[in-house]
Amino acid sequence: MADQITQQLLEHPIFKGMSFSAISDIIRCASEKTFSRSETIFLEGENAQHCYLILRGSVDLSIHTHNRGPITIQSLHGGDVLGWSWLFSPFIWHFDAIAKEKTNTIRLDGQSIRKICQEDSKIGYELMKRFSRVMQERLMATRLQLVDMYGKYS
Amino acid sequence: MENILKSEMGFQPTQPMLPTLFTVDSKIQETHDTWSLFLNNSNGNSLQEFSPGQFNMLYAYGVGEVPISISGNCQNQNSLVHTIRNVGMVSNALCGLNQGDQVGVRGPFGTSWPMEKFKGKDVIIVSGGIGLAPLRPAVYHILNNRDDYNHVALAYGARAPEEILYPKQIMEWRSHLDLQVRVTVDSSDQKWHGQVGVVTTLIPRLNIDPDNAVALVCGPEVMIRFGVRELIKYGLDTDQIWVSMERNMKCGIGLCGHCQLGPDFICKDGAVYNYVKAERFFKTKEL
Ligand SMILES: Cc1cc2nc3c(=O)[nH]c(=O)nc-3n(C[C@H](O)[C@H](O)[C@H](O)COP(=O)(O)OP(=O)(O)OC[C@H]3O[C@@H](n4cnc5c(N)ncnc54)[C@H](O)[C@@H]3O)c2cc1C
Ligand code: FES
């Protein structure tokens, strides 16, 4: 099982290209977690303890609105990373995450990962670069959503 | 074939300033602000041939004339199809036409998607909003000549599920096992079970060989710019990408200068451009 997780971690885009020795500490914080269709992965306001690397399946991130109910703001798939809030204080989820279908993930323990980064600045910097890159891509997509590019006056 | 070559060179009809009278045969409401008009030549003459990506100047009598892409099938010439979004005075008048009403048509004008050149290639079609209208003839062309093309993928984005253009047709295209059809919306409530996110997020998931691919991109200019960036990230070179440019037009035949962008007249030298040529238009603000 541990070997399988190692393999999956090494193949996931977020760790791709990193050596086994570089991620050996991370492997110890990782476990497999599968969600069934419509299962809640986390809810807004809950403690953000984990980071999820999606292997297969898909997840909708949504925000609850008073008048329109839950509004889906993004769909994530195999190869994507789900969740940043475990990285930043106060470690609270800002959105709801629901599995849209059976979804296999690798769950990383947020606190342990933060500790690894704190103690080993080399790996910490590498990880931050990789996570920031994904965050930058998401931010760009969000900005495009904000532009309302299909609006009448765009 | 002859028609395709002519139009790729900016073919013009013989009496380009004289509108031909067409009658609205039928009309479909596509979304809350978009209608498709099915037009027949009022004097019973057969329809002018066109190539995917070309446009006509549609004249709403007493209101004005605007460029609108032909959104029908080049091989099904029963009627001339245009899909129009109501954004202003003329498009509002066109969307308000009913069966039996008349409209003036000049065209077809402009360059087309060079489908002949794309033979043997993987084809990526990236479109957003009303941008699917000028690309629909290209999809028809590929389906009519499926053996000429390799892997084919359509990535389409809309603002919300109810603003997806041609939903029934997209569902039909999805049933083709040799066509990758991906649709996303910018945001949605829980009734939508499809993908949510901007159209550019669909590109990395396509199953296409970037080395042997061409891409056709049409939609709002912001979407084109970011779509092209994502295609380049995916591995395409700029010369593998074609875009359709939208600019206000008057004559449609390179006489009045209304559509001029630098040395180019979009109506005549475009609206379909290879990105190598179009890039400078996107880089120059307020052109
Ligand atoms: C080659 C080509 C192909 C095209 N193909 C299609 C097509 O297939 N389908 C289609 O629907 N369109 C198409 N267009 C776009 C279409 O030509 C324009 O939408 C049309 O010319 C608008 O004319 P109008 O008189 O209706 O709007 P106008 O009144 O001229 O308004 C023009 C623009 O101003 C904006 N506007 C309007 N009212 C306001 C307001 N109150 N405040 C701020 N902004 C406003 C609108 O967003 C609109 O984009 C194409 C354009 C080109 C160049
Ligand atoms: S519209 Fe007159 S030159 Fe292009």
Coordinates of C-alpha atoms and ligand atoms in Angstrom, one line a residue:
Chain A
M1 CA 0.0 0.0 0.0
A2 CA 2.8 2.4 1.0
D3 CA 4.5 1.6 -2.3
Q4 CA 1.4 2.4 -4.2
I5 CA 1.0 5.7 -2.5
T6 CA 4.6 6.5 -3.2
Q7 CA 4.1 5.8 -6.9
Q8 CA 0.9 7.8 -7.0
L9 CA 2.6 10.8 -5.3
L10 CA 5.5 10.7 -7.6
E11 CA 3.1 10.6 -10.6
H12 CA 0.8 13.4 -9.4
P13 CA 1.5 16.7 -11.2
I14 CA 2.2 18.5 -8.0
F15 CA 5.1 16.3 -7.2
K16 CA 6.1 15.3 -10.7
G17 CA 9.9 15.4 -11.2
M18 CA 10.7 15.3 -7.5
S19 CA 12.9 12.5 -6.3
F20 CA 11.9 9.8 -3.9
S21 CA 14.3 11.1 -1.3
A22 CA 12.8 14.6 -1.6
I23 CA 9.3 13.4 -0.9
S24 CA 10.1 10.5 1.5
D25 CA 8.9 12.6 4.5
I26 CA 5.8 13.6 2.8
I27 CA 4.9 10.0 2.1
R28 CA 4.6 9.4 5.8
C29 CA 1.9 12.1 6.0
A30 CA -0.1 10.6 3.1
S31 CA -3.0 8.2 3.1
E32 CA -5.5 7.1 0.5
K33 CA -9.1 8.3 0.8
T34 CA -12.0 7.5 -1.5
F35 CA -15.2 9.5 -1.6
S36 CA -18.5 8.2 -3.0
R37 CA -20.7 10.2 -5.3
S38 CA -22.3 13.2 -3.6
E39 CA -20.2 12.7 -0.5
T40 CA -19.1 15.9 1.3
I41 CA -15.3 16.2 1.5
F42 CA -15.4 19.4 3.5
L43 CA -17.7 22.3 4.3
E44 CA -17.1 26.0 4.6
G45 CA -16.1 27.0 8.2
E46 CA -14.8 23.5 9.1
N47 CA -11.2 23.1 10.2
A48 CA -8.9 22.6 7.2
Q49 CA -6.7 19.8 8.3
H50 CA -5.9 18.1 5.0
C51 CA -4.8 18.7 1.4
Y52 CA -6.3 16.3 -1.2
L53 CA -4.5 15.3 -4.3
I54 CA -7.2 14.0 -6.7
L55 CA -6.2 10.8 -8.5
R56 CA -9.5 10.0 -10.3
G57 CA -13.0 11.4 -10.3
S58 CA -14.2 14.9 -9.9
V59 CA -15.1 17.4 -7.2
D60 CA -17.2 20.5 -7.2
L61 CA -16.2 23.5 -5.1
S62 CA -19.2 25.6 -4.2
I63 CA -20.3 28.4 -2.0
H64 CA -23.7 28.7 -0.3
T65 CA -25.8 31.7 -1.1
H66 CA -28.9 32.7 0.7
N67 CA -31.1 33.2 -2.3
R68 CA -29.7 30.9 -4.9
G69 CA -28.5 28.0 -2.7
P70 CA -25.1 26.4 -3.5
I71 CA -23.3 28.0 -6.5
T72 CA -20.6 25.9 -8.0
I73 CA -17.5 27.9 -8.7
Q74 CA -15.1 25.3 -9.9
S75 CA -14.8 21.7 -10.9
L76 CA -11.6 19.8 -10.1
H77 CA -10.4 16.5 -11.6
G78 CA -7.8 13.8 -11.5
G79 CA -4.4 15.5 -11.3
D80 CA -5.7 18.6 -9.5
V81 CA -5.0 19.7 -5.9
L82 CA -8.0 20.3 -3.7
G83 CA -7.6 22.8 -0.8
W84 CA -5.2 25.5 0.3
S85 CA -6.7 26.5 3.6
W86 CA -4.5 23.9 5.5
L87 CA -1.6 26.1 4.5
F88 CA -2.7 29.4 6.0
S89 CA -3.9 30.4 9.4
P90 CA -6.7 30.2 10.7
F91 CA -6.9 26.8 8.8
I92 CA -10.6 27.1 8.0
W93 CA -12.2 25.9 4.7
H94 CA -13.7 28.8 2.7
F95 CA -15.9 26.6 0.3
D96 CA -17.8 23.4 0.3
A97 CA -16.2 20.5 -1.6
I98 CA -18.5 17.7 -2.8
A99 CA -17.5 14.6 -4.8
K100 CA -19.4 14.6 -8.1
E101 CA -18.7 10.9 -8.7
K102 CA -16.6 8.3 -7.0
T103 CA -13.3 10.1 -6.3
N104 CA -10.0 8.7 -5.3
T105 CA -7.6 11.0 -3.5
I106 CA -4.4 11.0 -1.6
R107 CA -4.9 12.9 1.6
L108 CA -2.0 14.7 3.1
D109 CA -1.9 15.8 6.7
G110 CA -1.7 19.6 6.6
Q111 CA 0.0 20.1 10.0
S112 CA 2.7 17.5 9.3
I113 CA 3.4 19.0 5.8
R114 CA 3.7 22.5 7.4
K115 CA 6.2 21.0 9.9
I116 CA 8.3 19.4 7.2
C117 CA 8.4 22.7 5.3
Q118 CA 9.4 24.6 8.5
E119 CA 12.2 22.2 9.3
D120 CA 13.6 21.7 5.8
S121 CA 13.6 25.0 4.0
K122 CA 14.8 23.4 0.7
I123 CA 11.8 21.1 0.5
G124 CA 9.7 23.8 1.9
Y125 CA 10.7 26.2 -0.9
E126 CA 10.2 23.6 -3.6
L127 CA 6.7 22.8 -2.3
M128 CA 5.7 26.4 -2.0
K129 CA 6.8 27.0 -5.5
R130 CA 4.7 24.1 -6.8
F131 CA 1.6 25.0 -4.7
S132 CA 2.0 28.7 -5.7
R133 CA 2.0 27.8 -9.3
V134 CA -1.3 26.0 -9.1
M135 CA -2.7 28.8 -7.0
Q136 CA -1.6 31.3 -9.7
E137 CA -3.3 29.3 -12.4
R138 CA -6.5 29.2 -10.3
L139 CA -6.3 32.9 -9.6
M140 CA -6.0 33.6 -13.3
A141 CA -9.0 31.5 -14.1
T142 CA -10.9 33.2 -11.4
R143 CA -10.0 36.6 -12.8
L144 CA -11.3 35.5 -16.2
Q145 CA -14.5 34.5 -14.5
L146 CA -14.7 38.0 -12.9
V147 CA -14.3 39.7 -16.3
D148 CA -17.6 38.2 -17.3
M149 CA -16.2 37.8 -20.8
Y150 CA -19.4 36.5 -22.3
G151 CA -21.3 39.6 -21.0
K152 CA -23.0 41.9 -23.4
Y153 CA -20.4 44.6 -23.1
S154 CA -17.2 42.6 -23.0
Chain B
M1 CA -13.2 23.0 -53.1
E2 CA -13.1 25.9 -55.6
N3 CA -15.3 27.9 -53.3
I4 CA -13.0 27.2 -50.3
L5 CA -10.0 28.4 -52.2
K6 CA -11.7 31.5 -53.4
S7 CA -12.9 32.4 -50.0
E8 CA -9.5 31.7 -48.4
M9 CA -8.2 34.4 -50.7
G10 CA -11.0 36.8 -49.7
F11 CA -13.5 36.0 -52.5
Q12 CA -16.1 38.6 -53.2
P13 CA -19.5 38.2 -54.8
T14 CA -20.1 40.0 -58.1
Q15 CA -22.5 42.8 -56.9
P16 CA -21.2 43.1 -53.3
M17 CA -23.0 46.3 -52.3
L18 CA -26.5 45.2 -53.4
P19 CA -28.5 43.3 -50.8
T20 CA -30.5 40.3 -51.9
L21 CA -33.9 40.0 -50.4
F22 CA -34.3 37.0 -48.1
T23 CA -37.4 35.9 -46.2
V24 CA -37.4 34.4 -42.7
D25 CA -38.5 30.8 -43.1
S26 CA -38.3 30.0 -39.4
K27 CA -36.7 31.2 -36.2
I28 CA -35.4 29.4 -33.1
Q29 CA -34.7 31.0 -29.7
E30 CA -31.3 29.6 -28.7
T31 CA -30.9 31.4 -25.3
H32 CA -32.6 34.3 -23.6
D33 CA -31.0 36.9 -25.9
T34 CA -30.0 34.8 -29.0
W35 CA -32.0 33.6 -31.9
S36 CA -31.2 31.6 -35.1
L37 CA -32.9 32.8 -38.3
F38 CA -33.4 30.4 -41.2
L39 CA -33.6 32.4 -44.4
N40 CA -34.7 31.7 -47.9
N41 CA -34.0 33.6 -51.0
S42 CA -37.2 35.6 -51.7
N43 CA -36.9 35.2 -55.5
G44 CA -36.5 31.5 -55.2
N45 CA -32.9 31.5 -56.4
S46 CA -30.5 28.9 -55.0
L47 CA -28.3 30.1 -52.1
Q48 CA -24.8 31.3 -52.5
E49 CA -22.2 28.8 -51.6
F50 CA -20.1 29.7 -48.5
S51 CA -17.2 28.4 -46.5
P52 CA -17.0 27.8 -42.8
G53 CA -16.1 31.1 -41.0
Q54 CA -17.5 33.5 -43.6
F55 CA -20.1 36.1 -42.8
N56 CA -22.9 38.0 -44.4
M57 CA -24.0 41.6 -43.9
L58 CA -27.6 41.4 -42.7
Y59 CA -29.7 44.4 -43.3
A60 CA -32.7 45.0 -41.0
Y61 CA -34.8 47.3 -43.1
G62 CA -35.0 50.9 -41.8
V63 CA -32.6 50.1 -39.0
G64 CA -29.2 49.2 -40.2
E65 CA -26.8 46.5 -41.4
V66 CA -24.4 44.3 -39.4
P67 CA -21.9 41.5 -40.1
I68 CA -23.2 38.1 -38.9
S69 CA -21.4 34.8 -39.4
I70 CA -23.1 32.0 -41.3
S71 CA -23.8 29.3 -38.7
G72 CA -25.3 26.6 -40.9
N73 CA -24.0 23.6 -42.7
C74 CA -22.2 24.3 -46.0
Q75 CA -23.6 21.1 -47.4
N76 CA -27.2 21.6 -46.4
Q77 CA -28.2 24.6 -48.5
N78 CA -32.0 24.4 -47.8
S79 CA -31.7 27.7 -45.9
L80 CA -29.2 30.3 -44.9
V81 CA -28.7 30.1 -41.1
H82 CA -27.6 33.0 -38.9
T83 CA -27.4 33.0 -35.1
I84 CA -27.7 36.5 -33.7
R85 CA -27.2 37.8 -30.2
N86 CA -29.3 40.8 -29.3
V87 CA -26.7 43.4 -28.1
G88 CA -27.8 46.6 -29.7
M89 CA -30.1 48.4 -32.2
V90 CA -29.6 46.3 -35.4
S91 CA -29.2 42.9 -33.7
N92 CA -32.3 43.7 -31.7
A93 CA -34.2 44.3 -35.0
L94 CA -32.9 41.1 -36.5
C95 CA -33.8 39.0 -33.5
G96 CA -37.3 40.5 -33.6
L97 CA -37.9 39.3 -37.2
N98 CA -40.6 36.7 -37.6
Q99 CA -41.6 34.1 -40.1
G100 CA -42.4 35.8 -43.5
D101 CA -40.4 39.0 -42.6
Q102 CA -37.8 40.1 -45.0
V103 CA -34.1 40.9 -44.5
G104 CA -31.4 42.1 -46.9
V105 CA -28.3 39.9 -47.3
R106 CA -24.9 40.8 -48.8
G107 CA -22.2 38.2 -48.9
P108 CA -20.7 35.8 -48.2
F109 CA -17.7 37.8 -47.3
G110 CA -14.3 37.3 -45.6
T111 CA -11.8 34.6 -45.3
S112 CA -12.7 31.1 -43.9
W113 CA -11.3 28.5 -41.6
P114 CA -8.8 26.8 -44.0
M115 CA -10.3 23.4 -43.7
E116 CA -8.4 22.0 -46.7
K117 CA -5.1 22.9 -44.9
F118 CA -6.2 21.1 -41.8
K119 CA -6.6 17.7 -43.5
G120 CA -4.7 14.9 -41.7
K121 CA -4.4 17.1 -38.5
D122 CA -5.7 16.9 -35.0
V123 CA -8.2 19.7 -34.7
I124 CA -9.0 21.7 -31.5
I125 CA -12.0 24.0 -31.6
V126 CA -12.1 26.5 -28.8
S127 CA -15.1 28.7 -28.5
G128 CA -17.1 30.7 -26.0
G129 CA -20.5 32.2 -25.9
I130 CA -21.8 33.3 -29.4
G131 CA -18.4 32.4 -30.7
L132 CA -19.7 28.9 -31.4
A133 CA -21.8 30.3 -34.3
P134 CA -18.9 31.0 -36.7
L135 CA -17.4 27.7 -35.7
R136 CA -20.4 25.5 -36.2
P137 CA -19.9 25.3 -40.0
A138 CA -16.4 24.0 -39.3
V139 CA -17.7 21.3 -37.0
Y140 CA -20.3 20.4 -39.7
H141 CA -17.5 20.3 -42.3
I142 CA -15.4 18.0 -40.1
L143 CA -18.4 15.7 -39.5
N144 CA -19.2 15.7 -43.2
N145 CA -15.6 14.8 -44.0
R146 CA -14.6 12.9 -40.9
D147 CA -11.9 10.7 -42.5
D148 CA -10.0 13.8 -43.5
Y149 CA -9.2 14.7 -39.9
N150 CA -7.5 13.0 -37.0
H151 CA -8.5 13.5 -33.4
V152 CA -11.1 16.3 -33.1
A153 CA -11.9 18.2 -29.9
L154 CA -14.4 20.9 -29.1
A155 CA -13.9 23.0 -26.0
Y156 CA -16.8 25.3 -25.4
G157 CA -17.5 27.8 -22.6
A158 CA -20.5 29.7 -21.6
R159 CA -21.4 32.1 -18.8
A160 CA -24.1 29.8 -17.3
P161 CA -25.8 26.5 -18.3
E162 CA -28.9 28.4 -19.7
E163 CA -26.6 30.4 -22.0
I164 CA -25.1 27.4 -23.7
L165 CA -25.6 27.8 -27.4
Y166 CA -27.0 24.9 -29.5
P167 CA -27.4 22.5 -26.4
K168 CA -29.3 19.8 -28.4
Q169 CA -26.7 19.8 -31.1
I170 CA -23.8 19.7 -28.6
M171 CA -25.5 16.6 -27.1
E172 CA -25.7 15.1 -30.5
W173 CA -22.0 15.8 -31.2
R174 CA -21.2 14.2 -27.8
S175 CA -22.7 10.9 -29.1
H176 CA -20.0 10.8 -31.8
L177 CA -17.4 8.5 -30.3
D178 CA -14.7 10.1 -32.4
L179 CA -15.4 13.7 -31.3
Q180 CA -14.2 15.0 -27.9
V181 CA -16.8 17.5 -26.7
R182 CA -16.1 19.4 -23.5
V183 CA -18.4 22.1 -22.1
T184 CA -17.9 24.3 -19.1
V185 CA -19.7 27.2 -17.6
D186 CA -18.3 30.1 -15.5
S187 CA -20.6 29.4 -12.6
S188 CA -23.8 27.5 -11.9
D189 CA -26.2 26.3 -9.3
Q190 CA -26.6 22.7 -8.4
K191 CA -28.9 21.8 -11.3
W192 CA -25.9 21.7 -13.6
H193 CA -23.9 18.5 -13.2
G194 CA -21.2 19.4 -15.8
Q195 CA -17.9 21.2 -15.6
V196 CA -17.6 24.6 -13.9
G197 CA -14.6 26.9 -14.7
V198 CA -13.4 29.0 -17.6
V199 CA -13.0 27.5 -21.0
T200 CA -9.2 27.6 -20.9
T201 CA -9.3 25.0 -18.1
L202 CA -10.6 22.5 -20.6
I203 CA -7.6 22.6 -22.9
P204 CA -5.0 20.7 -20.8
R205 CA -7.5 17.8 -20.5
L206 CA -7.9 17.3 -24.3
N207 CA -6.6 14.2 -25.9
I208 CA -4.8 15.8 -28.8
D209 CA -1.3 15.6 -30.3
P210 CA -0.1 19.2 -30.1
D211 CA 2.7 18.6 -32.6
N212 CA 0.2 17.6 -35.3
A213 CA -2.7 19.9 -34.2
V214 CA -4.3 23.0 -35.4
A215 CA -6.6 25.1 -33.3
L216 CA -9.6 27.3 -34.3
V217 CA -10.5 29.9 -31.7
C218 CA -13.5 32.2 -31.6
G219 CA -15.2 34.1 -28.9
P220 CA -14.9 37.3 -26.9
E221 CA -11.4 38.8 -27.4
V222 CA -10.3 38.2 -23.8
M223 CA -11.2 34.5 -24.3
I224 CA -9.2 34.4 -27.5
R225 CA -6.1 35.9 -25.8
F226 CA -6.2 33.5 -22.9
G227 CA -7.3 30.6 -25.0
V228 CA -4.3 31.1 -27.3
R229 CA -1.9 31.3 -24.3
E230 CA -3.3 28.0 -23.0
L231 CA -2.9 26.4 -26.4
I232 CA 0.7 27.5 -26.6
K233 CA 1.2 26.1 -23.1
Y234 CA -0.4 22.9 -24.4
G235 CA 2.4 22.7 -27.0
L236 CA 1.0 24.4 -30.1
D237 CA 3.0 27.1 -32.0
T238 CA 1.3 30.3 -33.0
D239 CA 1.2 29.3 -36.6
Q240 CA -0.9 26.3 -35.7
I241 CA -3.6 28.6 -34.3
W242 CA -6.4 30.4 -36.3
V243 CA -8.7 33.0 -34.8
S244 CA -11.7 35.0 -35.9
M245 CA -11.6 38.8 -35.3
E246 CA -14.6 40.9 -34.7
R247 CA -14.7 44.5 -35.6
N248 CA -17.5 46.9 -36.6
M249 CA -18.1 46.9 -40.3
K250 CA -19.9 49.0 -42.9
C251 CA -19.2 47.9 -46.5
G252 CA -17.8 44.4 -45.8
I253 CA -15.6 44.5 -48.9
G254 CA -12.6 46.6 -48.1
L255 CA -13.8 50.0 -49.4
C256 CA -14.8 52.2 -46.5
G257 CA -12.0 51.5 -44.0
H258 CA -14.4 51.1 -41.1
C259 CA -12.9 47.8 -40.0
Q260 CA -9.3 48.8 -40.6
L261 CA -6.8 47.4 -38.1
G262 CA -3.3 48.8 -39.1
P263 CA -2.8 47.9 -42.7
D264 CA -5.6 45.3 -42.7
F265 CA -9.2 45.4 -43.5
I266 CA -10.8 42.8 -41.3
C267 CA -13.8 42.3 -43.6
K268 CA -11.6 41.4 -46.5
D269 CA -8.3 40.1 -45.1
G270 CA -10.1 38.4 -42.2
A271 CA -12.2 37.8 -40.2
V272 CA -10.4 34.5 -39.9
Y273 CA -6.6 35.0 -39.4
N274 CA -3.7 32.8 -38.6
Y275 CA -2.5 33.9 -35.2
V276 CA 0.9 34.8 -36.5
K277 CA -0.8 37.6 -38.3
A278 CA -3.5 38.4 -35.7
E279 CA -1.1 38.5 -32.7
R280 CA -0.2 42.2 -33.3
F281 CA -3.9 43.2 -33.3
F282 CA -4.2 41.6 -29.8
K283 CA -1.0 43.2 -28.6
T284 CA -2.0 46.7 -29.7
K285 CA -4.5 48.3 -27.3
E286 CA -7.4 50.3 -28.7
L287 CA -6.8 49.2 -32.3
Ligands
LIG1 C1 -17.1 39.1 -38.9 C2 -18.1 39.2 -37.8 C3 -19.0 38.2 -37.6 C4 -19.9 38.3 -36.6 N1 -20.8 37.2 -36.3 C5 -21.8 37.4 -35.4 C6 -22.7 36.3 -35.2 O1 -22.6 35.2 -35.9 N2 -23.7 36.5 -34.3 C7 -23.8 37.6 -33.6 O2 -24.7 37.8 -32.8 N3 -22.9 38.6 -33.7 C8 -21.9 38.5 -34.7 N4 -21.0 39.6 -34.8 C9 -21.2 40.8 -34.0 C10 -22.3 41.7 -34.6 O3 -21.9 42.1 -35.8 C11 -22.5 42.8 -33.6 O4 -23.0 42.4 -32.4 C12 -23.4 43.8 -34.2 O5 -22.8 44.5 -35.2 C13 -23.9 44.8 -33.1 O6 -24.7 45.8 -33.8 P1 -25.9 46.4 -33.0 O7 -26.4 47.5 -33.9 O8 -26.9 45.4 -32.7 O9 -25.3 46.9 -31.7 P2 -24.7 48.3 -31.4 O10 -25.8 49.2 -31.0 O11 -23.9 48.8 -32.5 O12 -23.8 48.0 -30.2 C14 -22.5 47.5 -30.5 C15 -21.8 47.1 -29.3 O13 -22.0 48.0 -28.2 C16 -22.4 47.4 -27.1 N5 -23.5 48.1 -26.5 C17 -24.8 48.1 -27.0 N6 -25.6 48.8 -26.2 C18 -24.8 49.3 -25.2 C19 -25.1 50.1 -24.0 N7 -26.3 50.6 -23.8 N8 -24.0 50.4 -23.2 C20 -22.8 49.9 -23.5 N9 -22.5 49.1 -24.6 C21 -23.5 48.8 -25.4 C22 -22.8 46.0 -27.4 O14 -22.2 45.2 -26.5 C23 -22.3 45.8 -28.7 O15 -21.2 44.9 -28.7 C24 -20.0 39.5 -35.8 C25 -19.2 40.5 -36.1 C26 -18.2 40.4 -37.1 C27 -17.3 41.5 -37.3
FES2 S1 -16.1 47.2 -43.6 FE1 -15.6 48.7 -45.1 S2 -13.5 48.3 -45.3 FE2 -14.1 46.7 -44.0

